[in-house]
Short mmCIF file of C-alpha atoms and ligand atoms in Angstrom, two decimals:
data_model
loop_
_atom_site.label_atom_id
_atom_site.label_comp_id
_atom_site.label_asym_id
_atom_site.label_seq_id
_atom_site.Cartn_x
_atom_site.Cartn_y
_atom_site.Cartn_z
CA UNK A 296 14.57 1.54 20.83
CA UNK A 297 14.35 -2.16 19.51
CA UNK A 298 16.91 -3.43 17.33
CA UNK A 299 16.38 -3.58 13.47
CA UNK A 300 17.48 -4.47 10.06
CA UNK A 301 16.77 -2.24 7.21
CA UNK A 302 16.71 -3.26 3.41
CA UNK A 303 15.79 -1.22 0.79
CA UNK A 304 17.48 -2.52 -2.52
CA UNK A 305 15.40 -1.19 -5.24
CA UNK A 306 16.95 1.29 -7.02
CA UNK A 307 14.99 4.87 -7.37
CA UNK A 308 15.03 6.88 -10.93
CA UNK A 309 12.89 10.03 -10.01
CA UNK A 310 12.06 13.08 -11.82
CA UNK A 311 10.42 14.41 -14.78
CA UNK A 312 11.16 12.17 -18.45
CA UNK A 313 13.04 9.23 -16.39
CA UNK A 314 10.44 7.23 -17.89
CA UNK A 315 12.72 7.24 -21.21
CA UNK A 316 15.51 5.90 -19.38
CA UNK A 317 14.06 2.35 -18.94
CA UNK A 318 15.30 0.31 -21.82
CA UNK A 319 19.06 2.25 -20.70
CA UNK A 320 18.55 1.45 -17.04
CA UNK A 321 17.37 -2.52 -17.52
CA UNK A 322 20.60 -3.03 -20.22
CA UNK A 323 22.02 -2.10 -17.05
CA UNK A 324 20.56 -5.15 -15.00
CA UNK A 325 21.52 -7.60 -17.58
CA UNK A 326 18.26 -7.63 -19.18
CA UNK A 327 17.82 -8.65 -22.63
CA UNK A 328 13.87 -10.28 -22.65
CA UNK A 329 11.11 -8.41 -20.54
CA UNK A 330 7.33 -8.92 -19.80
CA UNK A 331 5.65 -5.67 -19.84
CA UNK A 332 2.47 -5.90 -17.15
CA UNK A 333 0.06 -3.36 -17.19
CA UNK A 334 -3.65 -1.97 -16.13
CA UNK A 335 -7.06 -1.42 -17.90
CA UNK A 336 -5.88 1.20 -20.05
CA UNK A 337 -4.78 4.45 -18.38
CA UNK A 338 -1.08 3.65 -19.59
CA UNK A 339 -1.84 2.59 -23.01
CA UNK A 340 -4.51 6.09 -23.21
CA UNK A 341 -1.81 8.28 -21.82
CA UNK A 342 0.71 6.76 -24.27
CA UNK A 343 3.28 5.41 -21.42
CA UNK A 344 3.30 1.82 -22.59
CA UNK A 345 3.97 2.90 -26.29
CA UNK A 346 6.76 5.21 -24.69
CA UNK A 347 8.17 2.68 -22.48
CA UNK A 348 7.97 0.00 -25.04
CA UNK A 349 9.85 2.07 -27.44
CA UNK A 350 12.67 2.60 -24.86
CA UNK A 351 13.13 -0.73 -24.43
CA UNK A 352 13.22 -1.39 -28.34
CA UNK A 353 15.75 1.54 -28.68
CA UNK A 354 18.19 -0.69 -26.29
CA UNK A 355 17.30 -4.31 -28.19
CA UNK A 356 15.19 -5.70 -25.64
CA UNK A 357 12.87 -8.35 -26.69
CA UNK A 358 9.28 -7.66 -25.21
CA UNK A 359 5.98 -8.99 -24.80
CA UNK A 360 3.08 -7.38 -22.78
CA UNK A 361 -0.03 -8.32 -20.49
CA UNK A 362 -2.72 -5.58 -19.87
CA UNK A 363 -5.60 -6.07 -17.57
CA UNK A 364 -4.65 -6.19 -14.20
CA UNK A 365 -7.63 -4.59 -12.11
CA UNK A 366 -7.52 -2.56 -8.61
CA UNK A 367 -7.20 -5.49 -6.11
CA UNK A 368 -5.32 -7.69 -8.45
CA UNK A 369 -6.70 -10.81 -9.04
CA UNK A 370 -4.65 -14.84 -8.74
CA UNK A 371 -6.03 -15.34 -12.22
CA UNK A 372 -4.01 -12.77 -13.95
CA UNK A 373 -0.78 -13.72 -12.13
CA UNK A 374 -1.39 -17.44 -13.25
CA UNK A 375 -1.81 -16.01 -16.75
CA UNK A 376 1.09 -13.67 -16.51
CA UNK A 377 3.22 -16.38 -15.21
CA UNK A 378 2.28 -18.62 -18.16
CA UNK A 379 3.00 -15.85 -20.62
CA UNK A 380 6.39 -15.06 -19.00
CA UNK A 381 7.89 -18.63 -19.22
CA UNK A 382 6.94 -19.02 -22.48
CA UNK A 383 8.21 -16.14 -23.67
CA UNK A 384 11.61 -16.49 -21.46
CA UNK A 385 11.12 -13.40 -19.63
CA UNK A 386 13.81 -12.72 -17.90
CA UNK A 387 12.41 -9.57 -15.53
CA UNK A 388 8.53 -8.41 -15.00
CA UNK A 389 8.41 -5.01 -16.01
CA UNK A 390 5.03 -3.28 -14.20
CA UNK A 391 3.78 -0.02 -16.00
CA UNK A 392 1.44 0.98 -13.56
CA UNK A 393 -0.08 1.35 -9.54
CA UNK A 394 0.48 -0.94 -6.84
CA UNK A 395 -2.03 -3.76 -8.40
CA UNK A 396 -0.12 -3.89 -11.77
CA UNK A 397 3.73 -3.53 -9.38
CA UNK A 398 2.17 -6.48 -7.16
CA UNK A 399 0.89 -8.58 -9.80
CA UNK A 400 4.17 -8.84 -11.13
CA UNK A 401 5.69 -9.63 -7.83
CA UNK A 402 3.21 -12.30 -7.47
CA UNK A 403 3.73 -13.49 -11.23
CA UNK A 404 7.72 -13.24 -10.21
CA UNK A 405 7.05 -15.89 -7.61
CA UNK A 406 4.97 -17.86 -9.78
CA UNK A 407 7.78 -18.15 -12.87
CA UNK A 408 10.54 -18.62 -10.16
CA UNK A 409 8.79 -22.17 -8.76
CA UNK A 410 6.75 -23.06 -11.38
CA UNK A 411 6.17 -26.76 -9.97
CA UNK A 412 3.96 -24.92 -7.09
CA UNK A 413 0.54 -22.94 -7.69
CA UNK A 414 1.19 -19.61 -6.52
CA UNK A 415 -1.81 -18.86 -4.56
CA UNK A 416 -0.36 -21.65 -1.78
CA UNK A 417 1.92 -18.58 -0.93
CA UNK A 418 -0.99 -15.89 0.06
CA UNK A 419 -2.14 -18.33 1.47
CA UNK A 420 0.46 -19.20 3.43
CA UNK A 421 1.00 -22.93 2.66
CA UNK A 422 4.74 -22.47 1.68
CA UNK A 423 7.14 -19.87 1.59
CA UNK A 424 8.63 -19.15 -1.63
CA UNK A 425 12.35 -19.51 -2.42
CA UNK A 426 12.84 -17.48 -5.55
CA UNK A 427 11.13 -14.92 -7.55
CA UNK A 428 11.80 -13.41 -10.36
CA UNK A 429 13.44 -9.26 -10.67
CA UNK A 430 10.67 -7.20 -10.75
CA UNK A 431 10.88 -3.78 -12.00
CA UNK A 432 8.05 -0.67 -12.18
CA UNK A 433 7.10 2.14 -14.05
CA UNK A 434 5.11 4.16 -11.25
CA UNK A 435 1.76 5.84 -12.34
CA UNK A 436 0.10 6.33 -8.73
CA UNK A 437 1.41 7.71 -5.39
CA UNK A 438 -0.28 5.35 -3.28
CA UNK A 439 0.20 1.28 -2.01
CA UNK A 440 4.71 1.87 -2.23
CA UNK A 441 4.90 -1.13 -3.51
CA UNK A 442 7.42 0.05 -5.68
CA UNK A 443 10.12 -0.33 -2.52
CA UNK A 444 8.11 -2.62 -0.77
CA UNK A 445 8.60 -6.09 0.09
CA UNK A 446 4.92 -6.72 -0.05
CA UNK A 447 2.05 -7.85 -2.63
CA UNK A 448 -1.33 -8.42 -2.01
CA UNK A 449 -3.52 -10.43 -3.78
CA UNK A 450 -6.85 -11.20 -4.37
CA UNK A 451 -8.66 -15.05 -5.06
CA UNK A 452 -11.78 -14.09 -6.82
CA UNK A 453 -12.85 -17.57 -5.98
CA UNK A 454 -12.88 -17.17 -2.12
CA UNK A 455 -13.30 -13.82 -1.94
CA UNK A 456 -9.78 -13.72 0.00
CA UNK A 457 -7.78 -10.37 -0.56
CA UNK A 458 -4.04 -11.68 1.00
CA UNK A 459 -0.69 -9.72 1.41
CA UNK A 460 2.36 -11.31 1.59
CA UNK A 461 5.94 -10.16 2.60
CA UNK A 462 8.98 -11.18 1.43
CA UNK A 463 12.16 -9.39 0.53
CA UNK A 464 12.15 -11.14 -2.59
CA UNK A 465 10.13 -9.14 -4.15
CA UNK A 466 11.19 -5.80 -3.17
CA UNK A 467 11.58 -4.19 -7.04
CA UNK A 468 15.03 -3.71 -8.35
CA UNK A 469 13.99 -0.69 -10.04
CA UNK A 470 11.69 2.00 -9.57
CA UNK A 471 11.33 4.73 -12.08
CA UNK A 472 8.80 7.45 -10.92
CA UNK A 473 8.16 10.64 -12.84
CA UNK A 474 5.54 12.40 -10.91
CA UNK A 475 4.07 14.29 -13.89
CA UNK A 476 2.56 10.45 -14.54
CA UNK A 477 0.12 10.95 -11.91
CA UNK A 478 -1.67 14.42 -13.20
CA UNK A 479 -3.96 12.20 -14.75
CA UNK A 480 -5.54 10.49 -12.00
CA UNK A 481 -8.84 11.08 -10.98
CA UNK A 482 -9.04 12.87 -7.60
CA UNK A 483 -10.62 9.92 -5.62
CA UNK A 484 -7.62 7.68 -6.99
CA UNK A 485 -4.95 11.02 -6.06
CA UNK A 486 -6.98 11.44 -2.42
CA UNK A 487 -7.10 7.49 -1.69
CA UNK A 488 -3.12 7.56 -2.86
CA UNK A 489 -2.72 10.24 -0.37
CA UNK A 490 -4.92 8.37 2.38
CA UNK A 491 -2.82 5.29 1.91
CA UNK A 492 0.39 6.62 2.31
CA UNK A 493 -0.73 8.49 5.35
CA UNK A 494 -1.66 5.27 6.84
CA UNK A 495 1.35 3.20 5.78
CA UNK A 496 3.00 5.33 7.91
CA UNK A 497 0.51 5.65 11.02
CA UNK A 498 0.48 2.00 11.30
CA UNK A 499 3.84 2.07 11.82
CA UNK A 500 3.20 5.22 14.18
CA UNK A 501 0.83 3.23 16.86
CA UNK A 502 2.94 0.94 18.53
CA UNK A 503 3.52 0.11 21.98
CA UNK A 504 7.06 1.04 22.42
CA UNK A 505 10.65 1.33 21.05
CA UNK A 506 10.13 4.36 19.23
CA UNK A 507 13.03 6.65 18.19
CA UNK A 508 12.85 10.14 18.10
CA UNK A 509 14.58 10.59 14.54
CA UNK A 510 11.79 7.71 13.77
CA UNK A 511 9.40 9.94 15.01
CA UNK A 512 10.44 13.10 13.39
CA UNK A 513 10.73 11.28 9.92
CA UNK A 514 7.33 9.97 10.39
CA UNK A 515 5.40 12.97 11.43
CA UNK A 516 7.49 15.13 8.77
CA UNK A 517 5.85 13.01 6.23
CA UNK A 518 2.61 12.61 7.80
CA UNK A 519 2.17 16.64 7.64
CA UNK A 520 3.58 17.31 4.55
CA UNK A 521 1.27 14.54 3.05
CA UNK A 522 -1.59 16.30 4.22
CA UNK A 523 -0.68 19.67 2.83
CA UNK A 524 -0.02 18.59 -0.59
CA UNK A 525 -3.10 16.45 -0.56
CA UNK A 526 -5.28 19.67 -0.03
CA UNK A 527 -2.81 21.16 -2.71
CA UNK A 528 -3.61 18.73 -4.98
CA UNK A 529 -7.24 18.56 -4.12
CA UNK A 530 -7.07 22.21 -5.05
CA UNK A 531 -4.71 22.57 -8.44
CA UNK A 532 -4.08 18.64 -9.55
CA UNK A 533 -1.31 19.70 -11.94
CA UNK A 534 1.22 21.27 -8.99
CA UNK A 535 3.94 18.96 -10.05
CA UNK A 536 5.79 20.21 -7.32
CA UNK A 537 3.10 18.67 -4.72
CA UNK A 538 3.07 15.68 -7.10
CA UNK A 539 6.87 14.84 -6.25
CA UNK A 540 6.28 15.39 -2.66
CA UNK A 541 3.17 12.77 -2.55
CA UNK A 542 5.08 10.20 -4.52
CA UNK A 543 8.18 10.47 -2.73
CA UNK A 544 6.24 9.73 0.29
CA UNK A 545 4.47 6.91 -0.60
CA UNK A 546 8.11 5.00 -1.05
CA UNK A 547 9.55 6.31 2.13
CA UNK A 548 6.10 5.29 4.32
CA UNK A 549 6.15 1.63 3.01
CA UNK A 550 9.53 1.09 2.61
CA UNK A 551 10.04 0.53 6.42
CA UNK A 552 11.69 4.07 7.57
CA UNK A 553 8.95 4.94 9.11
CA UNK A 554 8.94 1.96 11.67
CA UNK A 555 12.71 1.36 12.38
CA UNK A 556 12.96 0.30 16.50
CA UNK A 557 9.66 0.61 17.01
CA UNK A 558 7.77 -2.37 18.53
CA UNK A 559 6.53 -4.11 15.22
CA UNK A 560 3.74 -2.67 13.25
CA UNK A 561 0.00 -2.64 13.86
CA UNK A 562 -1.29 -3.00 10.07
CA UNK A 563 -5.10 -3.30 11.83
CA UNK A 564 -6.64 -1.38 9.70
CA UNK A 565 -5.15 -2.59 6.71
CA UNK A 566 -6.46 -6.01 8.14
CA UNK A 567 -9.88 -4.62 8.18
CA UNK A 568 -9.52 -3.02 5.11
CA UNK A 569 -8.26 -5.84 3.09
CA UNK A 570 -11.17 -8.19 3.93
CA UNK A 571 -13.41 -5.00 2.75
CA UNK A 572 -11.57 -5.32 -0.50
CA UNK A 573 -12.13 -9.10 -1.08
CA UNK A 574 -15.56 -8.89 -0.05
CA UNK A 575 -16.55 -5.54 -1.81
CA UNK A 576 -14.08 -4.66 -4.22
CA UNK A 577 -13.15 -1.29 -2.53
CA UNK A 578 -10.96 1.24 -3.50
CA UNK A 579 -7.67 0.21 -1.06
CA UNK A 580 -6.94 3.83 0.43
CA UNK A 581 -10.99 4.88 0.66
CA UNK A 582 -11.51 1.49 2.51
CA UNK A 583 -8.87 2.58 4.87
CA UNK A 584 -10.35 6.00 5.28
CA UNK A 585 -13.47 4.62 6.47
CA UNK A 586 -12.31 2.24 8.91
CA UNK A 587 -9.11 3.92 10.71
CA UNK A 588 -11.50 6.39 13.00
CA UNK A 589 -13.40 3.59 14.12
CA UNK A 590 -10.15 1.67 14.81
CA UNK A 591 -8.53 4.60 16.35
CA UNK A 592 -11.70 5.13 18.89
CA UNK A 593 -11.38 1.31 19.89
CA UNK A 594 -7.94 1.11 20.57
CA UNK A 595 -6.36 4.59 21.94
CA UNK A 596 -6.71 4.51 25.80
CA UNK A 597 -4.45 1.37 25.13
CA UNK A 598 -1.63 3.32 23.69
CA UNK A 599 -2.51 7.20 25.08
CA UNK A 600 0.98 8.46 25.20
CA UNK A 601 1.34 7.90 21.19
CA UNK A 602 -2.21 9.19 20.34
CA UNK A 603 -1.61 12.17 22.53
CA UNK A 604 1.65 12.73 20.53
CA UNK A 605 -0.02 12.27 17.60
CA UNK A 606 -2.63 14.56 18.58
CA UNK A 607 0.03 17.00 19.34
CA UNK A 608 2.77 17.00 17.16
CA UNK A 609 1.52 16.20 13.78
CA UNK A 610 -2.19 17.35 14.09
CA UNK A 611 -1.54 20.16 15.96
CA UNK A 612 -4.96 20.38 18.24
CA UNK A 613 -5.02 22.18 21.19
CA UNK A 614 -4.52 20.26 24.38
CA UNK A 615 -7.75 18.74 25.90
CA UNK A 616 -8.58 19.14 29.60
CA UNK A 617 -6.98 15.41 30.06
CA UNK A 618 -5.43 12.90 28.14
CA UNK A 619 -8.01 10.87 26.61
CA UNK A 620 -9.65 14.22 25.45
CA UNK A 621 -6.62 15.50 23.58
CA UNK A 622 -6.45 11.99 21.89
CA UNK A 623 -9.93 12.00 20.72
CA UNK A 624 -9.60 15.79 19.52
CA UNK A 625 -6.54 14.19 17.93
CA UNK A 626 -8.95 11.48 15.91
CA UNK A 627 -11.28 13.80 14.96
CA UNK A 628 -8.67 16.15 13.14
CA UNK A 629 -7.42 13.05 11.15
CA UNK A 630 -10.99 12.52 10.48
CA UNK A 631 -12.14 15.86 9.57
CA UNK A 632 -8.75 15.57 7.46
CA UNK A 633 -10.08 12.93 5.39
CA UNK A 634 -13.32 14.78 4.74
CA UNK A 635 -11.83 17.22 3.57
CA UNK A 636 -10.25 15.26 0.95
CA UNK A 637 -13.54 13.68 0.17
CA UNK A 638 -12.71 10.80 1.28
CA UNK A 639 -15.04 8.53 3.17
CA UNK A 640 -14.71 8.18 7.36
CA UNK A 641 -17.97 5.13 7.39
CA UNK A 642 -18.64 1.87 5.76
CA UNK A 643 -22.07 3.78 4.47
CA UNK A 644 -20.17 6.79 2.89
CA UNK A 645 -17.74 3.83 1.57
CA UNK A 646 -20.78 2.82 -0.32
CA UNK A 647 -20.79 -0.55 1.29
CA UNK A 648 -23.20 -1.78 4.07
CA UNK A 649 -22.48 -5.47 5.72
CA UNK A 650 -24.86 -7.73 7.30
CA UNK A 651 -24.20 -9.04 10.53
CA UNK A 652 -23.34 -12.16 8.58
CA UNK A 653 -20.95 -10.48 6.27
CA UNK A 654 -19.13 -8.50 9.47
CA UNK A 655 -18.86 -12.12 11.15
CA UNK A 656 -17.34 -13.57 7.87
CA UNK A 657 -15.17 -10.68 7.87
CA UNK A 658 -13.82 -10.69 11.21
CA UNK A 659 -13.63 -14.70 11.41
CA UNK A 660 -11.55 -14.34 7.83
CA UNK A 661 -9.55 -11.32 9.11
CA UNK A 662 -8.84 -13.29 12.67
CA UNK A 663 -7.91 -16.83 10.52
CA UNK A 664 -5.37 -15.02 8.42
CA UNK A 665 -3.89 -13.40 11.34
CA UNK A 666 -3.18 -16.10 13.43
CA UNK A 667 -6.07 -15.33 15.30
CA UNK A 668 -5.11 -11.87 16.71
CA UNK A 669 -3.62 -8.85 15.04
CA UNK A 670 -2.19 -5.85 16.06
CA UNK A 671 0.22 -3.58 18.20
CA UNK A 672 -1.51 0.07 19.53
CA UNK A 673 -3.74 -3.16 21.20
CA UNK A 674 -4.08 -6.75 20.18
CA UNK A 675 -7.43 -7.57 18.72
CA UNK A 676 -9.13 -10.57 18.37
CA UNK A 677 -11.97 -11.74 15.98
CA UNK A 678 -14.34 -10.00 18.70
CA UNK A 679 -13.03 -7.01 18.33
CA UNK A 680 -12.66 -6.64 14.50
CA UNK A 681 -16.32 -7.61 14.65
CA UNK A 682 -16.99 -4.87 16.55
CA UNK A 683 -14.96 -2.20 14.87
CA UNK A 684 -16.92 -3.00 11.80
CA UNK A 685 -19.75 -2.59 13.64
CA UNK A 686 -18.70 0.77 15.36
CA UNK A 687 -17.81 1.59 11.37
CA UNK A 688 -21.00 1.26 9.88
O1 NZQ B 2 -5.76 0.15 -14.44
P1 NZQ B 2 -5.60 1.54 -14.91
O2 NZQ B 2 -6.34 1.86 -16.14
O3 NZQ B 2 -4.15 1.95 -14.98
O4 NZQ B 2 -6.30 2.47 -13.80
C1 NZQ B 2 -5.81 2.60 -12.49
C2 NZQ B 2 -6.77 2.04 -11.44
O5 NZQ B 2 -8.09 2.09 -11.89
C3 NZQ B 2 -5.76 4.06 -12.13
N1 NZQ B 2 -4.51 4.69 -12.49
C4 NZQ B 2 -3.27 4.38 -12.08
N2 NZQ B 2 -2.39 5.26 -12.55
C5 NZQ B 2 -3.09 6.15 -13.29
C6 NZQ B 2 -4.45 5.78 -13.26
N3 NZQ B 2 -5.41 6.48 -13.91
C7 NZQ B 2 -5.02 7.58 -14.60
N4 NZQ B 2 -3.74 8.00 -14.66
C8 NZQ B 2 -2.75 7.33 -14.01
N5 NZQ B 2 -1.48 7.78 -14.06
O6 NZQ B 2 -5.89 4.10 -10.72
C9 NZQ B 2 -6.65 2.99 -10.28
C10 NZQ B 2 -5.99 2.40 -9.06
O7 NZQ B 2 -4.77 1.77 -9.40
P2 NZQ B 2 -4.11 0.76 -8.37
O8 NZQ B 2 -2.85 0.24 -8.98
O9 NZQ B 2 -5.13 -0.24 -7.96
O10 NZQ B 2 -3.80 1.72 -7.14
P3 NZQ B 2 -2.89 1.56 -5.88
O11 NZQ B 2 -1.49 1.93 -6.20
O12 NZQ B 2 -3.59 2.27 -4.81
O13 NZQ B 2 -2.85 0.00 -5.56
C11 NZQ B 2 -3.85 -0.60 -4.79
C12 NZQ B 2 -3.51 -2.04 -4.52
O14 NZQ B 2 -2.27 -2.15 -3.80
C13 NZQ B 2 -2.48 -2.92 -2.61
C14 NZQ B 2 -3.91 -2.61 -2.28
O15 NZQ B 2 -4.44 -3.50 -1.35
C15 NZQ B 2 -4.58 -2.69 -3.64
O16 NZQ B 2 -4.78 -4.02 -4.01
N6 NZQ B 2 -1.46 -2.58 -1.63
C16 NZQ B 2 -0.21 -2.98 -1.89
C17 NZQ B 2 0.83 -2.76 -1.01
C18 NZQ B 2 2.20 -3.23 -1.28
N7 NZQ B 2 2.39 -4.06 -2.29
O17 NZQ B 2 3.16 -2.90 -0.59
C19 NZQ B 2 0.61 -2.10 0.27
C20 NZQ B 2 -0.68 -1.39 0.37
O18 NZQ B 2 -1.02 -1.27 1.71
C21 NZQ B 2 -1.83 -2.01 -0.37
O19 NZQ B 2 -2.46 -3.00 0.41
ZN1 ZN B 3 -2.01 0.39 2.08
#
């Protein structure tokens, strides 16, 4: 077990209705002007924003809004967003929405906090912001738990560059989730949201060492009773209670638990996944889906004990007649797992297929961001991301 620090400030409001508690619970905070931030429509269709917006009118605060923000949330909405903010004197960004709306307003929180520097210089690693301004969400999607994370990612639509950045910062002071927000999601969008969380917490899962056990046991609780209440779900969308259980777990797998002394993270396939997104414009937890086999058959005979634990302990396969078998039966349940939840295990059944080129601009993008290697279960270099892309097709 490695030493660790654990912060998770954001205050959770869970439950059915807390939604009507948000004017009460930012009055709380000090709050008095707010920028509402918000999606292509699925709030204002459902009637949340009117909802939310009449909550905070019931409690005097001043408001003004921003809709628009699109899966894989673009820098030109956060400059716009920031602009809006300061002149309005925002004084917290209130997101209404999934992970793209809660990390555009992270992203537009850095941007009002140092408004001398373009904001884009932090994705892209140039400088490392100093301030930001409180965040707060409205959760409509179990999925990216960003709403306790101390991550955003963003996407420049002029390079093509889809970049996360981490910063405690950012990590929302409030999160108010009432599950019964996310019956109206498609399936894909519930299925991805269950895919993602499962592979918050597996990247934290394949490491090379330090592991605890109560680490462990957290993990793999939440690993298996993801996957049952995604098949619930898959089956009767409306189960509330399977609802609550999904979005619960998409806080607690990005919101660090799941790693604590364990030897870093690996966060390869999300590496792989994110330069899918910026090149492609895929759907985050689908993209993940259809890379994390291919990943997983690259890297396990360099971290066997863990995939054989894996194999084992949450995907309950019979042992193999070695190792490396029980490992790879291991893969293939996660991957027959994902089927079943129509979600896709290629690039082709992603609905995307790369050139050669593309997979080399990929990999050489992926590699650059990185530092040049990424990764934990094994470290990979711009070879091999190349040719897990390849293996992915
Ligand atoms: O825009 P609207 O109309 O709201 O539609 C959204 C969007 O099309 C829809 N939706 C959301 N709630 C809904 C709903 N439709 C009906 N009813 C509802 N209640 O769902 C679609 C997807 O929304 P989005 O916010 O994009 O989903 P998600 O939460 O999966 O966020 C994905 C983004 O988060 C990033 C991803 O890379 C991607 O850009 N991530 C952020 C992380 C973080 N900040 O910690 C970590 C993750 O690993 C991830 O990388
Ligand atoms: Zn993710």
């Amino acid at each position: 077990m490695f030493n660790f620090e654990y912060y998770a400030p954001s205050r959770v409001i869970f439950g059915r209705g807390v939604e009507e508690r948000t004017g009460a619970l930012l009055r709380e905070l000090g709050i008095s002007r707010v920028l509402i931030h918000y999606g292509g429509g699925s709030a204002v269709k459902s009637g949340l924003l009117g909802r939310v917006a009449a909550s905070l009118d019931g409690v005097g605060i001043a408001h003004a809004s921003l809709g628009g923000v699109v899966p894989n949330p673009r820098v030109s909405k956060v400059r716009e967003g920031a602009q809006l903010a300061r002149e309005f004197g925002a004084q917290l960004i209130l997101a209404v929405g999934g992970g793209s709306v809660i990390d555009s307003s992270k992203a537009i929180g850095y941007a009002v906090a140092e408004p001398e520097h373009d904001v884009w210089e932090i994705y892209d690693r140039q400088r490392t912001p100093k301030a930001c301004l409180p965040v707060a969400c409205v959760l409509t999607i179990a999925a990216a738990g960003s709403e306790m994370s101390n991550s955003s990612v963003i996407t420049n639509e002029n390079t093509g560059e889809k970049r996360g950045y981490r910063n405690n910062l950012c990590r929302p002071r409030l999160a108010i989730m009432n599950p019964e927000l996310t019956a109206a999601l498609p399936p894909y969008q519930t299925a991805a949201g269950c895919t993602d969380i499962l592979m918050h917490t597996l990247e934290r899962y394949f490491t090379q060492g330090g592991n605890m056990e109560l680490t462990d046991q957290i993990a793999e609780g939440l690993l298996r009773t993801v996957m049952k209440n995604a098949i619930i779900l898959r089956d009767d969308p409306a189960n509330y209670n399977a609802r609550a259980e999904v979005m619960w777990a998409s806080s607690l797998s990005h919101n660090d638990l799941t790693g604590l002394g364990a030897d870093g993270m690996d966060f390869v396939s999300h590496g792989l996944e994110h330069e899918l997104g910026g090149m492609f414009d895929v759907t985050h937890g689908a993209g993940l889906s259809a890379v994390w086999p291919s990943w997983a058959r690259y890297v396990y005979k360099d971290c066997l004990p863990r995939f054989v634990k894996f194999a084992r302990d949450v995907m309950e396969v019979e042992p193999g007649a070695s190792d490396e078998e029980t490992a790879l039966k291991g893969i293939a349940a996660l991957e027959d797992f994902f089927c079943s939840i129509h979600m896709p295990v290629t690039l082709k059944e992603l609905g995307v297929e790369p050139t050669e080129d593309q997979i080399l601009t990929m990999a050489a993008s992926f590699a650059k961001s990185s530092g040049g290697k990424k990764g934990s279960a094994k470290v990979l270099y711009e070879a091999d991301m190349a040719a897990i892309y390849r293996m992915a097709l």
